[in-house]
Short mmCIF file of C-alpha atoms and ligand atoms in Angstrom, two decimals:
data_model
loop_
_atom_site.label_atom_id
_atom_site.label_comp_id
_atom_site.label_asym_id
_atom_site.label_seq_id
_atom_site.Cartn_x
_atom_site.Cartn_y
_atom_site.Cartn_z
CA UNK A 1128 0.21 0.33 0.10
CA UNK A 1129 1.63 3.64 -0.99
CA UNK A 1130 1.88 6.41 1.73
CA UNK A 1131 -1.51 8.42 0.47
CA UNK A 1132 -3.68 5.10 0.62
CA UNK A 1133 -2.54 4.56 4.09
CA UNK A 1134 -2.92 7.92 4.65
CA UNK A 1135 -6.53 7.80 3.31
CA UNK A 1136 -7.11 4.40 5.15
CA UNK A 1137 -6.27 6.47 8.41
CA UNK A 1138 -8.65 9.00 7.91
CA UNK A 1139 -11.09 6.68 6.95
CA UNK A 1140 -10.78 5.17 10.38
CA UNK A 1141 -10.82 8.86 11.94
CA UNK A 1142 -13.99 9.77 10.39
CA UNK A 1143 -15.81 6.46 11.55
CA UNK A 1144 -14.30 7.09 15.05
CA UNK A 1145 -16.04 10.64 14.81
CA UNK A 1146 -19.41 9.50 13.64
CA UNK A 1147 -19.47 7.02 16.53
CA UNK A 1148 -18.81 9.81 19.08
CA UNK A 1149 -21.06 12.59 17.72
CA UNK A 1150 -23.96 9.71 16.49
CA UNK A 1151 -23.50 7.39 19.42
CA UNK A 1152 -23.72 4.55 17.45
CA UNK A 1153 -23.61 3.23 14.00
CA UNK A 1154 -24.85 0.47 11.98
CA UNK A 1155 -22.24 -2.49 11.39
CA UNK A 1156 -23.10 -2.61 8.29
CA UNK A 1157 -23.03 0.73 7.24
CA UNK A 1158 -19.36 1.10 9.33
CA UNK A 1159 -18.18 -1.58 7.20
CA UNK A 1160 -19.14 -0.10 3.88
CA UNK A 1161 -18.05 3.33 4.81
CA UNK A 1162 -14.54 1.50 5.95
CA UNK A 1163 -14.02 0.13 2.75
CA UNK A 1164 -15.22 2.43 0.17
CA UNK A 1165 -12.66 5.36 -0.58
CA UNK A 1166 -14.64 8.46 0.14
CA UNK A 1167 -11.66 10.59 -1.70
CA UNK A 1168 -11.94 8.84 -5.10
CA UNK A 1169 -15.22 10.39 -4.99
CA UNK A 1170 -14.00 14.12 -4.50
CA UNK A 1171 -10.67 14.08 -6.32
CA UNK A 1172 -10.71 17.95 -6.46
CA UNK A 1173 -10.12 18.45 -2.71
CA UNK A 1174 -7.61 17.13 -0.44
CA UNK A 1175 -7.81 13.70 1.68
CA UNK A 1176 -8.27 15.80 5.16
CA UNK A 1177 -11.23 17.83 3.56
CA UNK A 1178 -12.75 14.62 1.85
CA UNK A 1179 -12.87 12.84 5.19
CA UNK A 1180 -13.95 15.78 7.19
CA UNK A 1181 -17.04 16.19 8.83
CA UNK A 1182 -18.80 18.89 5.95
CA UNK A 1183 -20.32 18.42 3.00
CA UNK A 1184 -17.88 18.86 -0.27
CA UNK A 1185 -19.88 20.97 -2.78
CA UNK A 1186 -18.35 20.22 -6.19
CA UNK A 1187 -21.00 21.87 -8.79
CA UNK A 1188 -22.63 25.30 -8.36
CA UNK A 1189 -24.61 27.11 -10.72
CA UNK A 1190 -24.13 30.72 -12.24
CA UNK A 1191 -25.17 32.56 -9.29
CA UNK A 1192 -22.54 30.62 -7.21
CA UNK A 1193 -25.38 28.14 -5.43
CA UNK A 1194 -24.36 24.90 -4.86
CA UNK A 1195 -26.24 22.61 -7.01
CA UNK A 1196 -24.35 19.27 -5.96
CA UNK A 1197 -22.33 17.79 -3.26
CA UNK A 1198 -20.90 14.99 -1.27
CA UNK A 1199 -23.39 14.87 1.27
CA UNK A 1200 -21.52 14.98 4.86
CA UNK A 1201 -20.54 11.59 6.08
CA UNK A 1202 -22.96 12.00 9.02
CA UNK A 1203 -25.67 12.65 6.49
CA UNK A 1204 -24.70 9.58 4.01
CA UNK A 1205 -24.39 7.28 7.36
CA UNK A 1206 -27.64 8.39 8.97
CA UNK A 1207 -29.81 7.96 5.92
CA UNK A 1208 -28.40 4.50 4.91
CA UNK A 1209 -29.11 3.60 8.64
CA UNK A 1210 -32.73 4.48 7.86
CA UNK A 1211 -32.74 2.51 5.02
CA UNK A 1212 -31.71 -0.89 6.43
CA UNK A 1213 -30.01 -1.68 3.04
CA UNK A 1214 -29.78 -5.47 2.69
CA UNK A 1215 -27.77 -8.15 0.35
CA UNK A 1216 -29.72 -8.60 -2.54
CA UNK A 1217 -31.51 -5.70 -2.37
CA UNK A 1218 -32.70 -3.63 -5.62
CA UNK A 1219 -32.27 0.08 -4.86
CA UNK A 1220 -32.94 3.03 -6.63
CA UNK A 1221 -31.05 6.19 -5.58
CA UNK A 1222 -32.20 9.70 -6.96
CA UNK A 1223 -29.41 12.38 -7.25
CA UNK A 1224 -25.88 10.44 -8.01
CA UNK A 1225 -23.59 13.56 -7.38
CA UNK A 1226 -20.50 11.99 -6.58
CA UNK A 1227 -21.21 8.40 -7.10
CA UNK A 1228 -20.03 8.05 -3.12
CA UNK A 1229 -23.56 7.19 -1.96
CA UNK A 1230 -24.16 4.88 -4.88
CA UNK A 1231 -20.61 2.75 -4.19
CA UNK A 1232 -21.58 2.35 -0.71
CA UNK A 1233 -24.77 0.75 -1.60
CA UNK A 1234 -23.50 -1.33 -4.26
CA UNK A 1235 -21.25 -2.53 -1.18
CA UNK A 1236 -24.04 -3.11 0.98
CA UNK A 1237 -26.34 -5.15 -1.94
CA UNK A 1238 -23.53 -7.21 -2.74
CA UNK A 1239 -23.07 -9.17 -5.62
CA UNK A 1240 -26.98 -10.39 -5.58
CA UNK A 1241 -28.37 -7.18 -5.50
CA UNK A 1242 -28.55 -4.23 -8.15
CA UNK A 1243 -28.10 -0.28 -7.86
CA UNK A 1244 -29.63 2.23 -10.29
CA UNK A 1245 -28.69 5.72 -9.63
CA UNK A 1246 -30.07 8.95 -11.49
CA UNK A 1247 -28.68 12.23 -11.95
CA UNK A 1248 -30.23 15.05 -13.33
CA UNK A 1249 -27.40 17.33 -14.33
CA UNK A 1250 -25.24 15.80 -17.18
CA UNK A 1251 -21.95 16.83 -15.93
CA UNK A 1252 -22.37 15.73 -12.53
CA UNK A 1253 -23.65 12.23 -13.96
CA UNK A 1254 -20.44 11.91 -16.01
CA UNK A 1255 -17.88 12.53 -13.27
CA UNK A 1256 -20.04 10.08 -11.07
CA UNK A 1257 -19.56 7.47 -13.79
CA UNK A 1258 -16.33 8.17 -13.71
CA UNK A 1259 -15.11 7.64 -10.17
CA UNK A 1260 -17.42 4.31 -9.94
CA UNK A 1261 -15.32 3.05 -12.79
CA UNK A 1262 -11.92 4.27 -10.65
CA UNK A 1263 -13.14 2.85 -7.76
CA UNK A 1264 -14.39 -0.66 -9.73
CA UNK A 1265 -18.19 -0.51 -9.13
CA UNK A 1266 -19.10 -0.04 -12.98
CA UNK A 1267 -21.92 -2.35 -12.43
CA UNK A 1268 -23.88 0.67 -10.76
CA UNK A 1269 -26.36 1.83 -13.41
CA UNK A 1270 -25.85 5.63 -13.84
CA UNK A 1271 -29.02 6.99 -15.63
CA UNK A 1272 -28.87 10.96 -16.70
CA UNK A 1273 -32.33 12.14 -16.36
CA UNK A 1274 -34.80 13.65 -13.61
CA UNK A 1275 -35.09 11.32 -11.10
CA UNK A 1276 -38.82 12.39 -10.23
CA UNK A 1277 -39.69 9.77 -13.04
CA UNK A 1278 -37.74 6.70 -11.54
CA UNK A 1279 -36.61 4.12 -13.84
CA UNK A 1280 -39.57 2.01 -15.00
CA UNK A 1281 -36.91 -0.69 -16.29
CA UNK A 1282 -35.40 -1.16 -13.16
CA UNK A 1283 -38.13 -1.20 -10.66
CA UNK A 1284 -39.45 -2.79 -8.74
CA UNK A 1285 -37.04 -1.69 -6.01
CA UNK A 1286 -36.90 -2.71 -2.56
CA UNK A 1287 -35.64 0.59 -1.39
CA UNK A 1288 -35.58 3.94 -2.86
CA UNK A 1289 -33.16 6.79 -1.69
CA UNK A 1290 -33.40 10.46 -2.58
CA UNK A 1291 -30.54 12.37 -1.94
CA UNK A 1292 -31.90 15.74 -2.93
CA UNK A 1293 -34.37 18.19 -1.19
CA UNK A 1294 -37.99 17.05 -2.15
CA UNK A 1295 -41.25 18.82 -2.17
CA UNK A 1296 -43.55 15.76 -2.73
CA UNK A 1297 -43.55 12.29 -3.40
CA UNK A 1298 -44.35 11.44 -7.09
CA UNK A 1299 -46.34 8.83 -7.95
CA UNK A 1300 -43.42 7.05 -9.95
CA UNK A 1301 -41.66 6.56 -6.24
CA UNK A 1302 -44.59 4.92 -4.99
CA UNK A 1303 -45.39 2.83 -7.83
CA UNK A 1304 -41.68 1.71 -8.24
CA UNK A 1305 -41.51 0.62 -4.88
CA UNK A 1306 -42.05 -3.14 -4.10
CA UNK A 1307 -44.14 -4.57 -1.64
CA UNK A 1308 -42.30 -4.08 1.74
CA UNK A 1309 -40.06 -1.52 -0.06
CA UNK A 1310 -38.83 1.59 1.79
CA UNK A 1311 -38.47 4.88 0.87
CA UNK A 1312 -35.98 7.42 2.33
CA UNK A 1313 -36.46 10.89 1.54
CA UNK A 1314 -35.56 14.37 2.85
CA UNK A 1315 -38.89 16.09 2.63
CA UNK A 1316 -39.81 19.89 2.89
CA UNK A 1317 -43.14 20.71 4.52
CA UNK A 1318 -43.46 24.31 5.36
CA UNK A 1319 -40.18 25.03 4.27
CA UNK A 1320 -38.84 22.43 7.08
CA UNK A 1321 -36.81 19.65 6.31
CA UNK A 1322 -36.94 16.12 7.74
CA UNK A 1323 -35.46 12.80 6.60
CA UNK A 1324 -38.43 10.29 6.68
CA UNK A 1325 -37.78 6.31 5.94
CA UNK A 1326 -41.36 5.84 5.01
CA UNK A 1327 -43.29 2.54 4.27
CA UNK A 1328 -46.50 1.43 2.83
CA UNK A 1329 -49.51 1.19 5.11
CA UNK A 1330 -52.56 0.72 3.64
CA UNK A 1331 -52.83 3.59 0.99
CA UNK A 1332 -50.64 5.78 2.81
CA UNK A 1333 -47.06 5.95 3.58
CA UNK A 1334 -45.95 6.24 6.96
CA UNK A 1335 -42.53 7.26 8.56
CA UNK A 1336 -40.87 4.81 10.53
CA UNK A 1337 -38.00 7.12 11.70
CA UNK A 1338 -37.36 10.89 10.96
CA UNK A 1339 -34.03 13.01 11.37
CA UNK A 1340 -33.74 16.88 10.88
CA UNK A 1341 -31.05 17.62 8.13
CA UNK A 1342 -30.66 20.00 5.40
CA UNK A 1343 -30.33 18.96 1.58
CA UNK A 1344 -29.40 20.58 -1.90
CA UNK A 1345 -33.25 21.16 -3.50
CA UNK A 1346 -34.49 18.90 -6.21
CA UNK A 1347 -34.22 20.52 -9.78
CA UNK A 1348 -36.39 19.59 -12.98
CA UNK A 1349 -39.99 18.44 -12.85
CA UNK A 1350 -40.19 18.09 -9.08
CA UNK A 1351 -38.58 21.50 -8.40
CA UNK A 1352 -40.42 24.00 -6.43
CA UNK A 1353 -39.21 27.67 -6.76
CA UNK A 1354 -38.88 28.82 -3.09
CA UNK A 1355 -39.81 32.76 -2.66
CA UNK A 1356 -37.18 34.69 -0.88
CA UNK A 1357 -38.24 37.69 0.15
CA UNK A 1358 -35.73 40.21 1.74
CA UNK A 1359 -36.45 43.39 3.36
CA UNK A 1360 -34.65 46.36 5.00
CA UNK A 1361 -31.39 48.05 4.21
CA UNK A 1362 -28.90 44.98 4.61
CA UNK A 1363 -31.07 43.15 3.20
CA UNK A 1364 -31.74 42.63 6.97
CA UNK A 1365 -34.43 39.93 7.12
CA UNK A 1366 -35.10 37.08 4.22
CA UNK A 1367 -38.08 35.44 4.60
CA UNK A 1368 -38.35 31.98 3.10
CA UNK A 1369 -41.86 30.89 1.98
CA UNK A 1370 -42.91 27.74 1.20
CA UNK A 1371 -46.00 25.79 -0.02
CA UNK A 1372 -47.46 28.53 -2.09
CA UNK A 1373 -48.40 30.80 0.59
CA UNK A 1374 -49.59 34.44 -0.65
CA UNK A 1375 -47.63 37.44 0.31
CA UNK A 1376 -47.75 41.19 -0.07
CA UNK A 1377 -44.56 42.06 -0.81
CA UNK A 1378 -45.24 46.26 -0.99
CA UNK A 1379 -46.57 46.01 2.67
CA UNK A 1380 -43.75 44.03 3.91
CA UNK A 1381 -41.19 45.92 2.34
CA UNK A 1382 -42.30 48.73 5.08
CA UNK A 1383 -42.27 46.62 8.08
CA UNK A 1384 -39.23 47.48 9.39
CA UNK A 1385 -39.27 51.07 9.29
CA UNK A 1386 -40.60 50.97 13.06
CA UNK A 1387 -38.79 49.53 15.98
CA UNK A 1388 -39.62 46.15 17.20
CA UNK A 1389 -41.75 45.18 20.29
CA UNK A 1390 -40.13 42.24 22.06
CA UNK A 1391 -42.22 39.61 24.04
CA UNK A 1392 -40.31 37.54 26.48
CA UNK A 1393 -41.46 33.90 27.06
CA UNK A 1394 -39.86 33.05 30.42
CA UNK A 1395 -38.69 29.70 28.43
CA UNK A 1396 -35.01 29.17 28.72
CA UNK A 1397 -33.24 25.94 27.82
CA UNK A 1398 -29.77 25.00 26.67
CA UNK A 1399 -29.22 25.47 23.11
CA UNK A 1400 -30.58 22.06 21.71
CA UNK A 1401 -33.90 22.83 23.33
CA UNK A 1402 -35.99 23.15 20.19
CA UNK A 1403 -36.71 19.91 18.82
CA UNK A 1404 -39.87 19.51 17.05
CA UNK A 1405 -40.59 23.20 18.06
CA UNK A 1406 -40.52 24.05 14.09
CA UNK A 1407 -43.30 21.91 13.65
CA UNK A 1408 -45.45 23.18 16.22
CA UNK A 1409 -44.98 26.69 15.40
CA UNK A 1410 -45.63 25.63 11.62
CA UNK A 1411 -49.19 25.48 12.70
CA UNK A 1412 -49.27 29.52 12.82
CA UNK A 1413 -50.60 31.37 9.47
CA UNK A 1414 -48.08 32.89 7.82
CA UNK A 1415 -44.96 30.49 9.34
CA UNK A 1416 -41.62 30.60 7.32
CA UNK A 1417 -37.93 30.48 7.73
CA UNK A 1418 -36.41 33.92 8.66
CA UNK A 1419 -32.72 34.51 7.65
CA UNK A 1420 -31.57 37.35 9.88
CA UNK A 1421 -28.50 39.38 8.64
CA UNK A 1422 -25.57 39.35 11.30
CA UNK A 1423 -24.41 42.87 10.28
CA UNK A 1424 -27.84 44.23 10.73
CA UNK A 1425 -28.03 42.61 14.34
CA UNK A 1426 -24.34 43.65 15.15
CA UNK A 1427 -25.39 47.56 14.08
CA UNK A 1428 -28.71 47.22 16.32
CA UNK A 1429 -31.39 47.45 13.78
CA UNK A 1430 -32.73 43.97 14.77
CA UNK A 1431 -32.44 41.60 17.57
CA UNK A 1432 -30.53 38.46 17.06
CA UNK A 1433 -32.23 35.45 15.88
CA UNK A 1434 -32.68 32.37 17.42
CA UNK A 1435 -30.08 30.47 16.19
CA UNK A 1436 -26.23 31.72 16.04
CA UNK A 1437 -26.01 31.03 12.30
CA UNK A 1438 -28.35 33.80 11.42
CA UNK A 1439 -31.66 31.11 11.39
CA UNK A 1440 -34.81 31.56 12.99
CA UNK A 1441 -38.69 30.82 12.52
CA UNK A 1442 -41.37 33.32 12.48
CA UNK A 1443 -44.82 34.50 10.96
CA UNK A 1444 -45.71 37.22 8.40
CA UNK A 1445 -49.02 38.74 7.90
CA UNK A 1446 -50.14 41.70 5.90
CA UNK A 1447 -46.89 44.56 6.32
CA UNK A 1448 -46.05 42.53 9.84
CA UNK A 1449 -43.42 39.99 10.52
CA UNK A 1450 -42.39 38.71 13.85
CA UNK A 1451 -39.43 35.93 14.32
CA UNK A 1452 -37.94 34.37 17.34
CA UNK A 1453 -35.21 35.61 19.28
CA UNK A 1454 -33.27 34.80 22.25
CA UNK A 1455 -31.19 35.87 25.42
CA UNK A 1456 -28.69 34.28 27.40
CA UNK A 1457 -29.75 33.63 31.08
CA UNK A 1458 -26.92 31.63 31.87
CA UNK A 1459 -24.82 28.33 31.14
CA UNK A 1460 -21.50 27.84 29.51
CA UNK A 1461 -20.46 29.16 26.31
CA UNK A 1462 -20.72 25.43 24.68
CA UNK A 1463 -23.95 25.49 26.31
CA UNK A 1464 -25.55 28.49 26.90
CA UNK A 1465 -29.01 28.52 28.77
CA UNK A 1466 -31.10 30.77 26.26
CA UNK A 1467 -34.75 32.65 27.09
CA UNK A 1468 -36.69 32.46 23.64
CA UNK A 1469 -38.38 35.80 22.67
CA UNK A 1470 -40.33 36.63 19.80
CA UNK A 1471 -39.78 40.04 18.07
CA UNK A 1472 -42.41 41.90 15.87
CA UNK A 1473 -42.44 44.72 13.29
CA UNK A 1474 -44.70 46.42 11.27
CA UNK A 1475 -48.54 47.56 12.13
CA UNK A 1476 -49.36 44.29 13.85
CA UNK A 1477 -45.92 43.24 14.96
CA UNK A 1478 -46.71 42.95 18.60
CA UNK A 1479 -49.68 40.77 17.78
CA UNK A 1480 -47.63 38.70 15.77
CA UNK A 1481 -44.48 38.23 18.27
CA UNK A 1482 -47.22 37.53 21.12
CA UNK A 1483 -48.84 34.90 18.90
CA UNK A 1484 -44.93 33.33 18.37
CA UNK A 1485 -44.29 33.71 22.24
CA UNK A 1486 -47.48 31.96 23.23
CA UNK A 1487 -46.93 29.11 20.94
CA UNK A 1488 -43.40 28.74 22.44
CA UNK A 1489 -44.74 28.51 25.64
CA UNK A 1490 -47.44 25.98 24.63
CA UNK A 1491 -44.60 23.92 22.94
CA UNK A 1492 -42.98 24.20 26.50
CA UNK A 1493 -46.01 23.08 28.44
CA UNK A 1494 -47.50 20.30 26.00
CA UNK A 1495 -44.70 19.39 23.09
CA UNK A 1496 -41.37 19.21 24.94
CA UNK A 1497 -40.10 15.97 24.00
CA UNK A 1498 -42.92 15.06 21.38
CA UNK A 1499 -42.01 12.75 18.40
CA UNK A 1500 -43.48 13.33 15.04
CA UNK A 1501 -44.60 10.77 12.22
CA UNK A 1502 -45.57 11.82 8.77
CA UNK A 1503 -48.04 10.06 6.85
CA UNK A 1504 -48.51 10.81 2.81
CA UNK A 1505 -51.68 10.08 1.56
CA UNK A 1506 -52.69 10.54 -2.52
CA UNK A 1507 -54.03 13.87 -2.44
CA UNK A 1508 -57.30 14.18 -1.20
CA UNK A 1509 -57.95 10.69 0.70
CA UNK A 1510 -56.77 11.77 3.88
CA UNK A 1511 -59.24 10.00 6.29
CA UNK A 1512 -61.28 12.52 8.45
CA UNK A 1513 -60.00 11.09 11.84
CA UNK A 1514 -56.33 11.27 10.77
CA UNK A 1515 -56.88 14.69 9.75
CA UNK A 1516 -58.48 15.56 13.24
CA UNK A 1517 -55.88 14.24 15.21
CA UNK A 1518 -52.97 16.11 13.28
CA UNK A 1519 -50.66 18.91 14.40
CA UNK A 1520 -49.90 19.94 10.71
CA UNK A 1521 -51.93 18.81 7.14
CA UNK A 1522 -50.07 20.11 3.89
CA UNK A 1523 -51.47 19.67 0.67
CA UNK A 1524 -48.98 19.58 -2.30
CA UNK A 1525 -49.38 18.71 -5.81
CA UNK A 1526 -49.66 14.54 -5.36
CA UNK A 1527 -50.02 13.88 -1.66
CA UNK A 1528 -51.66 15.37 1.67
CA UNK A 1529 -49.30 15.32 4.10
CA UNK A 1530 -50.18 14.77 7.43
CA UNK A 1531 -47.71 15.29 10.30
CA UNK A 1532 -48.87 13.56 13.82
CA UNK A 1533 -47.15 13.67 17.02
CA UNK A 1534 -46.83 11.11 20.12
CA UNK A 1535 -44.91 10.85 23.34
CA UNK A 1536 -41.65 10.07 22.79
CA UNK A 1537 -40.70 5.98 23.11
CA UNK A 1538 -37.16 5.07 24.55
CA UNK A 1539 -36.56 2.59 22.01
CA UNK A 1540 -34.94 3.65 18.50
CA UNK A 1541 -37.53 3.29 15.63
CA UNK A 1542 -35.96 1.81 12.46
C1 SAM B 980 -26.57 16.25 -2.50
S1 SAM B 980 -26.22 15.61 -3.95
C2 SAM B 980 -26.26 14.00 -3.85
C3 SAM B 980 -25.27 13.24 -3.47
C4 SAM B 980 -24.71 12.15 -3.64
N1 SAM B 980 -25.78 10.65 -3.43
C5 SAM B 980 -23.46 11.60 -3.55
O1 SAM B 980 -23.03 10.39 -2.76
O2 SAM B 980 -22.46 12.49 -3.76
C6 SAM B 980 -27.78 16.11 -4.90
C7 SAM B 980 -27.83 15.61 -6.33
O3 SAM B 980 -29.16 15.39 -6.72
C8 SAM B 980 -29.09 15.91 -7.85
N2 SAM B 980 -30.45 16.19 -8.46
C9 SAM B 980 -31.59 17.32 -8.22
N3 SAM B 980 -32.58 17.14 -8.80
C10 SAM B 980 -32.60 15.87 -9.36
C11 SAM B 980 -33.56 15.13 -10.07
N4 SAM B 980 -34.54 15.61 -10.05
N5 SAM B 980 -33.00 14.22 -10.53
C12 SAM B 980 -31.84 13.55 -10.44
N6 SAM B 980 -31.02 14.18 -9.73
C13 SAM B 980 -31.28 15.33 -9.21
C14 SAM B 980 -27.98 17.05 -8.34
O4 SAM B 980 -28.07 17.38 -9.32
C15 SAM B 980 -27.02 16.32 -7.04
O5 SAM B 980 -26.23 16.03 -7.92
#
């Protein structure tokens, strides 16, 4: 073995140690595949350290510099594979070949008796994936250049379908091409919030067995949905990302930051990691959206800091008013600060919106801290009345009606 292969092997071992440490567990078969498949072969444009580092490796950008393809972070890849539970002999479809790394892991997991088809939208990306898969020795992976929204009728049915780009809906092709007892794993966007869900059929519906929080490059092609990103203020200070076609009054919103904000504190304090599923709890409010807050505008004192240090928050808008979650330090350490949640509102109804957000945070603390969510996907319009009545959130998309159900956390890990 030459020096660089030895170094790559050592870095692969480090990567696996890190994943075990951070995630607390790593399925044996997934760890086995990740210890064998040389990730660096699929991202030849970066150093070995970067290839085996913790983050994603962006490989392609569009003319505006927006990332359109990447090797997902190793933790994301491992998490999705664990949710998918791929077994020897399985027929697997991957949507979003990217670098080909995940397809190579899938080929390892299904073994010689299984089959892997992967579909990539971008021709250049697909060519690079084919090249890397062949350099690794997995020429038998079938790389198709095309729109994964249509699946691959020729290769169906599939025991597993893994989607590695953010999807707004579940196209009928994926349902139809799933074998009986098959599992579909995808990052699903609902009201701008992404959850990687592993679905299996349950009668007419698909029901999630596990749900994990993560972020993904959005789907292109037929299944793409143009997100509305509406920026307001001089920085611009706030950018509202509005999903699922909620109507907006742009002209009125443009005036929202003209007045000083009103802030409502909630009295709800917790460590930084306290907000699990609070996003879905808040998403039931009308006008819910993600809000990105410009750090310079915070530093200049024009707008309060957002809930998260990286600039993200959740909020609501209505007419010419907007409110979002803010936070203030109440104790703890720099590594694990205690933060009190608050809501700041701008515009004529800013105080009302801030109060509605703050009340929802308080009710989350009282009723929903520690809840688990399950996502059901029903063919559009077929959501039974009792499921609708019990749901936290119902979101209608082009092909499906999604119902987010909540339950008490179970001690066991569902997978
Ligand atoms: C995060 S990357 C995938 C990472 C990849 N699985 C890997 O192991 O490197 C997402 C990929 O999905 C692709 N993509 C986006 N929309 C698609 C579509 N409709 N059909 C197929 N691929 C798509 C993008 O071009 C991009 O390469």
